[in-house]
XYZ file of C-alpha atoms in Angstrom:
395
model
C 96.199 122.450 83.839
C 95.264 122.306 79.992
C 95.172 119.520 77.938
C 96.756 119.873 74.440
C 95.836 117.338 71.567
C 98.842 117.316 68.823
C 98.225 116.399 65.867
C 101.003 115.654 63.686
C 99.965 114.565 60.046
C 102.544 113.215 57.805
C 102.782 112.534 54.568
C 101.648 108.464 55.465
C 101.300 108.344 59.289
C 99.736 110.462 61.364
C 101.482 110.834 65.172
C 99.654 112.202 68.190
C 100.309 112.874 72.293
C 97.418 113.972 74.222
C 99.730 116.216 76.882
C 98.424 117.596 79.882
C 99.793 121.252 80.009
C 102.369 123.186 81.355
C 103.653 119.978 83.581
C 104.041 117.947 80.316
C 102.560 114.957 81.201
C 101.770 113.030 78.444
C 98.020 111.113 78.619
C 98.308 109.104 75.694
C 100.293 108.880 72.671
C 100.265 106.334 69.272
C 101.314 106.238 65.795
C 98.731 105.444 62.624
C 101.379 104.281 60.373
C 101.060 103.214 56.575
C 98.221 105.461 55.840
C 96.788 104.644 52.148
C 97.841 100.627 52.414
C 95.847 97.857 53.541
C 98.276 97.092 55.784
C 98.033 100.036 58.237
C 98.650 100.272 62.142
C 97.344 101.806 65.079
C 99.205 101.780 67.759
C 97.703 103.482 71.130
C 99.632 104.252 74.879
C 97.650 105.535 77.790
C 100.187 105.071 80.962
C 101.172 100.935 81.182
C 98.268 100.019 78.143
C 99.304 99.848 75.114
C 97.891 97.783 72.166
C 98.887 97.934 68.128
C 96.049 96.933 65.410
C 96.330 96.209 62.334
C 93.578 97.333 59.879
C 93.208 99.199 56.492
C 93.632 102.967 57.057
C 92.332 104.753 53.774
C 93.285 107.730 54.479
C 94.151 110.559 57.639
C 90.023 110.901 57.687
C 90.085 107.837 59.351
C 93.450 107.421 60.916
C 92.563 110.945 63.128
C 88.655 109.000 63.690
C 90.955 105.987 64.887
C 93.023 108.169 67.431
C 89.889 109.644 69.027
C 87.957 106.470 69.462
C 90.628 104.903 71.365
C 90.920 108.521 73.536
C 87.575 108.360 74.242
C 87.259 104.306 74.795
C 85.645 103.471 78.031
C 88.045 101.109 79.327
C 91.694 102.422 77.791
C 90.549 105.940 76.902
C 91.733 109.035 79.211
C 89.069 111.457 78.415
C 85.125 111.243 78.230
C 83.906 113.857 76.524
C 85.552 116.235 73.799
C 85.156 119.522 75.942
C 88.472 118.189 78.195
C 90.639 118.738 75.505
C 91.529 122.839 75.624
C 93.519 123.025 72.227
C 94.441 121.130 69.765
C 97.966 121.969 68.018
C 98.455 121.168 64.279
C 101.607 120.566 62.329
C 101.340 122.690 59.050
C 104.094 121.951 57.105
C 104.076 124.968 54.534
C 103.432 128.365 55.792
C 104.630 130.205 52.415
C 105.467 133.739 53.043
C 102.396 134.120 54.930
C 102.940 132.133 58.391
C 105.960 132.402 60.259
C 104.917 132.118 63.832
C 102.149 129.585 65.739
C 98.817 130.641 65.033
C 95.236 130.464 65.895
C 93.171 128.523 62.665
C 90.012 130.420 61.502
C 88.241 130.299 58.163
C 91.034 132.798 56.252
C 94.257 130.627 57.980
C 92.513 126.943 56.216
C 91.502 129.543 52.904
C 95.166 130.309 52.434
C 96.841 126.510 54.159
C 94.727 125.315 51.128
C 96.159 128.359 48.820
C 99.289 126.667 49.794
C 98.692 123.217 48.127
C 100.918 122.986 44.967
C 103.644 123.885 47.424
C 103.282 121.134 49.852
C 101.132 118.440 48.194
C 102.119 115.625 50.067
C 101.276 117.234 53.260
C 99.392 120.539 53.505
C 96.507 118.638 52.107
C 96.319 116.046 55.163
C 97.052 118.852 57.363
C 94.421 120.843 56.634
C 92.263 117.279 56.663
C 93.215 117.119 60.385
C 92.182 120.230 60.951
C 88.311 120.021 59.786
C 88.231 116.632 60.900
C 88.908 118.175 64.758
C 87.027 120.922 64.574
C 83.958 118.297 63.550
C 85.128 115.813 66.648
C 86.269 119.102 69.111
C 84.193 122.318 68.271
C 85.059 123.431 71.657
C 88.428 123.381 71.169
C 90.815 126.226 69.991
C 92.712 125.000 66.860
C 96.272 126.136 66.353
C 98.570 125.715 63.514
C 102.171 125.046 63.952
C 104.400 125.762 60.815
C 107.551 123.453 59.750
C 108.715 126.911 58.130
C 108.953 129.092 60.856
C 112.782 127.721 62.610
C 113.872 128.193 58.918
C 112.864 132.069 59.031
C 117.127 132.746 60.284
C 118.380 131.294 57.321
C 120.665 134.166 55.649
C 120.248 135.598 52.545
C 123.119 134.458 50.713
C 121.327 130.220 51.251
C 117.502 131.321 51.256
C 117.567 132.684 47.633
C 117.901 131.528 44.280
C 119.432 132.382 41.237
C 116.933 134.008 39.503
C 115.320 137.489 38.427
C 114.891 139.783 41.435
C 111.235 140.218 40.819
C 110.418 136.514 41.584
C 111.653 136.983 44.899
C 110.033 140.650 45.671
C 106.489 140.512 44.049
C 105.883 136.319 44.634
C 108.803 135.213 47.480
C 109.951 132.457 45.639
C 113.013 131.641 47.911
C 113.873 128.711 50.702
C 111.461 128.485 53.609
C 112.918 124.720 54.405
C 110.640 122.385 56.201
C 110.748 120.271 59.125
C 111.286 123.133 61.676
C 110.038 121.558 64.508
C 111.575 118.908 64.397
C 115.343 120.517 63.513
C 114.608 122.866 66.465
C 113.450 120.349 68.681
C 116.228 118.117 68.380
C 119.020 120.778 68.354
C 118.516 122.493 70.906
C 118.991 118.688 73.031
C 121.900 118.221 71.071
C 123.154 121.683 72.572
C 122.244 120.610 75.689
C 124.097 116.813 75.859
C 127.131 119.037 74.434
C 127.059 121.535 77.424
C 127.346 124.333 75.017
C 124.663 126.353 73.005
C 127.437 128.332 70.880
C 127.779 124.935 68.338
C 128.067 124.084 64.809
C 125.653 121.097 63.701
C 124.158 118.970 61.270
C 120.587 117.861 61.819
C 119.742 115.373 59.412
C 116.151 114.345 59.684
C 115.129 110.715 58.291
C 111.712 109.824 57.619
C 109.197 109.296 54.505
C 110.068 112.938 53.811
C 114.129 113.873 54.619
C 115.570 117.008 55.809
C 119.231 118.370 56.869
C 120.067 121.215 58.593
C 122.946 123.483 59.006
C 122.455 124.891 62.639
C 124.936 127.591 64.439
C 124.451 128.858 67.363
C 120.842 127.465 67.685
C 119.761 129.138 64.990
C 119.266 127.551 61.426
C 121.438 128.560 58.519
C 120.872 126.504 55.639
C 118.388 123.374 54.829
C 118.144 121.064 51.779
C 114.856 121.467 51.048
C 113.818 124.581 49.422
C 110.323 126.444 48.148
C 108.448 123.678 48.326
C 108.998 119.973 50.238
C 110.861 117.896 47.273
C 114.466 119.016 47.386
C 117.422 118.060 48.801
C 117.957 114.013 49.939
C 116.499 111.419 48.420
C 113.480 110.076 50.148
C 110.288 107.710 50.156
C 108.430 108.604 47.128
C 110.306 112.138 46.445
C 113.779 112.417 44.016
C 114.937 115.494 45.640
C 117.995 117.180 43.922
C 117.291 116.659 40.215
C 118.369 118.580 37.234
C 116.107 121.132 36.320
C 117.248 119.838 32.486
C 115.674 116.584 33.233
C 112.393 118.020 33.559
C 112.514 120.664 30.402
C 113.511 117.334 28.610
C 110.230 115.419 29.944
C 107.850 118.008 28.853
C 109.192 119.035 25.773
C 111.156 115.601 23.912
C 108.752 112.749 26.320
C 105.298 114.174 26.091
C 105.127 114.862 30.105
C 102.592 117.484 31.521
C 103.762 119.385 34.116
C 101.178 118.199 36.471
C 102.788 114.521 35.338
C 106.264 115.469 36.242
C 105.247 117.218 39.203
C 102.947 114.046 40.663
C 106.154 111.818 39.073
C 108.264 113.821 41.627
C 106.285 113.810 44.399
C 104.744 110.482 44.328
C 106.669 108.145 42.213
C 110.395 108.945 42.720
C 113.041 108.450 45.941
C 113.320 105.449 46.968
C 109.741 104.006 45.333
C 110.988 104.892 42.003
C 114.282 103.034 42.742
C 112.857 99.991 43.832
C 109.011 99.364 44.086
C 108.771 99.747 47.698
C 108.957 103.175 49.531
C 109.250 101.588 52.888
C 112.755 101.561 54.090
C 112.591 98.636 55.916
C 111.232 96.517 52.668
C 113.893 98.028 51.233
C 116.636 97.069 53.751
C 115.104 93.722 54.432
C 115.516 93.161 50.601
C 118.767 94.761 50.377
C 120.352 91.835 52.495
C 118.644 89.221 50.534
C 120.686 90.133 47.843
C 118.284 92.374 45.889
C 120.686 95.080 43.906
C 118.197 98.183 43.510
C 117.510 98.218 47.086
C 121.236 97.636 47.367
C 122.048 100.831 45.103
C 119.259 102.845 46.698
C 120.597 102.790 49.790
C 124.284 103.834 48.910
C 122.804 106.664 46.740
C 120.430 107.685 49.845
C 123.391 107.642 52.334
C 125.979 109.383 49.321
C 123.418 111.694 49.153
C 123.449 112.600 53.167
C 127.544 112.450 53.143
C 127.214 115.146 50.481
C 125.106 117.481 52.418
C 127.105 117.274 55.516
C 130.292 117.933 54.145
C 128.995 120.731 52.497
C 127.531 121.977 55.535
C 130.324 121.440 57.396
C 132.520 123.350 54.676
C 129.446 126.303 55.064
C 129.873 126.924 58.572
C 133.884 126.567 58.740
C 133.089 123.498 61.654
C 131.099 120.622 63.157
C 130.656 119.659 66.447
C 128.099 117.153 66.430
C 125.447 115.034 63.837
C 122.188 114.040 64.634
C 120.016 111.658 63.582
C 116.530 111.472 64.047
C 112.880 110.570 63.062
C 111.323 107.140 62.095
C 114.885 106.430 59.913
C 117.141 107.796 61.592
C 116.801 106.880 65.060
C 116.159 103.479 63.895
C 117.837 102.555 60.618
C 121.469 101.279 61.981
C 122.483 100.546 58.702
C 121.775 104.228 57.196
C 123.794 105.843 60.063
C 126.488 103.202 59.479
C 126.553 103.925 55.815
C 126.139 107.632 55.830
C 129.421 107.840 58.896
C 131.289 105.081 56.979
C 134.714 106.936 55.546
C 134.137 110.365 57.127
C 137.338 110.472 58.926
C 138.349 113.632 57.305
C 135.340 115.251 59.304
C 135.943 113.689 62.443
C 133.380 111.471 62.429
C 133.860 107.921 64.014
C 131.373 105.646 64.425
C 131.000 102.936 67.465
C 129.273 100.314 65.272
C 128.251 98.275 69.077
C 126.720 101.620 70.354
C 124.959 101.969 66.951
C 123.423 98.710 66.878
C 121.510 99.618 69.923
C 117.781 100.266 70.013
C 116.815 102.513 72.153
C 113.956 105.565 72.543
C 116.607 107.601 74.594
C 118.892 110.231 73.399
C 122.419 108.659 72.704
C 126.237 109.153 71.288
C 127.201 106.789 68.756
C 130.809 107.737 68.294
C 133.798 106.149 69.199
C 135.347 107.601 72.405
C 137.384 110.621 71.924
C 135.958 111.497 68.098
C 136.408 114.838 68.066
C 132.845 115.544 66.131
C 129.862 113.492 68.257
C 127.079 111.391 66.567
C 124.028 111.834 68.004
C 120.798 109.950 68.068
C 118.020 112.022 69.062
C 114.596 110.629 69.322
C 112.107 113.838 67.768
C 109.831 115.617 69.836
C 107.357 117.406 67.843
C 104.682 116.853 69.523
C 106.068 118.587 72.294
C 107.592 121.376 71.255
C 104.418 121.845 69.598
C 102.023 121.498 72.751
C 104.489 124.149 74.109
C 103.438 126.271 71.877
C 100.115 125.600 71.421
C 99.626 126.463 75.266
C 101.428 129.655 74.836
C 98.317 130.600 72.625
C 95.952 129.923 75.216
C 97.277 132.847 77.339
């Protein structure tokens, strides 16, 4: 038996599972949420514990510091000294053209994860944060870097390239390497399995700070909204996604914009933040029903936004048999699944609005009885799927 540390640094929280490896057991598991605000969490599980703090979390320095003072804590903690923990498994969002299966992290992986920046800003830069910061806590431990990109590697040519001269694709692979692959994978492949069938049509549609959707056939991804870098596609917390390239000619040339300005506008100050002051969606719902009309209009663009993407999916793949939900927004938000499902008849989807209102951590349909597409609500697993393969590198 092995145990596997996953790391899984987001763009503001920073998830982990200490899972004891190949039974699967999971030690302990928590959530620092909020990352950057004075009003972050910590919330820590070991068996029936659990406990949730509140505390300023500057930044993923001191949420992963957080995570392995509770491991280690005398009285909730499961493990006493670093050397228990065989390998620790890190999310890296943007592999580039350079990374498409798990690997082991040396010095020249973190050299070109950093090389990798401007394409992931958000995120590679925490991820490779979580890396030092374990080697410095667990030098004993083999470090091994999981890439969002890699599930993405079957999408076809005809949806992983762009419009553009040849030679930007040959001599510097500007094309699609989507995002989120773990995650898409993960919860597919249980989507295959509540439908009894792996040979299905889907839409994944991944909800979180950062938002994804997936076109999967057959298991296998075919098309994803976000692109070359993590900032396309659906609208989400702080990102615009689909914008007109126009728009951002006419910033740097008639508005006095840098492109470093546009770029951190983009990536920092856009989605839902730019729409309404809070990038939070449940400020922004919780506003919303107090009557507060740029919540109310970010929310219908968010979900128009989704309803666009699946029936263009849908359309790509000549069928759907299922939609999934998941992560922190969509296996939670009731009212984004209700709006995104609302008037999709013509697609067979039918929501049951009792089923949807239900909370739950388990994996659920939330369509009406004889629908003939199913709505799923899958509950993520990184964090396994990436222990999985974490161990596999320990062979």
């Amino acid at each position: 038996m092995k145990n596997i540390l996953v790391i899984n640094s987001g763009s503001s929280s920073l998830k982990f599972q200490l899972i004891s490896m190949p039974s699967e057991e999971v030690l302990a598991s928590g959530l620092v949420e909020r990352i950057g605000l004075d009003t972050g969490k910590v919330h820590y599980k070991s068996g029936s514990f659990s406990t949730s703090e509140e505390m300023p979390v500057k930044d993923h320095s001191v949420a992963l510091k957080e995570v392995t003072k509770h491991l280690m804590d005398p009285e909730k903690g499961v493990i006493k000294d670093p050397a228990e923990i065989a390998a620790i498994g890190h999310r890296v969002v943007h592999g580039g053209a350079t990374f498409s299966d798990t690997i082991v992290i040396d010095e020249k992986v973190k050299g070109k994860i950093k090389e990798l920046f401007s394409l992931a800003p958000l995120h590679n830069p925490p991820n490779l944060k979580g890396i030092e910061v374990a080697e410095e806590i667990f030098p004993q431990a083999k470090q091994v870097g999981v890439f969002d990109t890699a599930f993405h590697q079957s999408i076809p040519s005809r949806a992983n390239r762009y419009a553009i001269p040849n030679e930007l694709f040959d001599k510097e692979q500007i094309q699609v390497y989507g995002f989120h692959g773990t995650s898409h994978k993960y919860v597919s492949e249980k989507a295959n399995e509540l439908l009894g069938d792996d040979n299905t049509k889907l839409v994944t549609v991944h909800l979180g700070n950062g938002c994804s959707i997936t076109a999967v056939e057959n298991g296998k991804s075919v098309d994803h909204s976000l692109g070359f870098g993590p900032v396309n596609g659906l609208i989400m917390g702080t990102r615009s996604g689909d914008i007109d390239q126009s728009v951002i000619f006419y910033m740097i040339e008639h508005l006095g914009y840098t492109a470093k300005e546009v770029s951190d506008l983009l990536h920092h100050k856009s989605g839902m933040l730019g729409l309404t002051g809070y990038s939070d969606l449940r400020d922004i719902e919780e506003q919303a029903e107090m009557g507060n009309r740029q919540c109310q209009l970010a929310l219908e663009m968010n979900a128009y936004r989704i309803k666009k993407y699946i029936g263009g999916y849908a359309a790509a793949m000549n069928g759907l048999d299922a939609v999934v939900f998941t992560a922190g927004i969509g296996e939670n938000s009731d009212v984004i699944r209700r709006m995104v499902c609302k008037n999709m008849d013509y697609l067979g989807l039918k929501l049951d609005e009792q089923k949807n209102s239900v909370r739950s951590k388990e994996n659920r349909k939330i369509n009406k009885e004889g629908a003939s597409v199913k709505i799923f609500v899958i509950p993520t697993n990184e964090e396994l799927e990436i222990a999985k393969q974490t161990f596999d590198m320990l062979a």
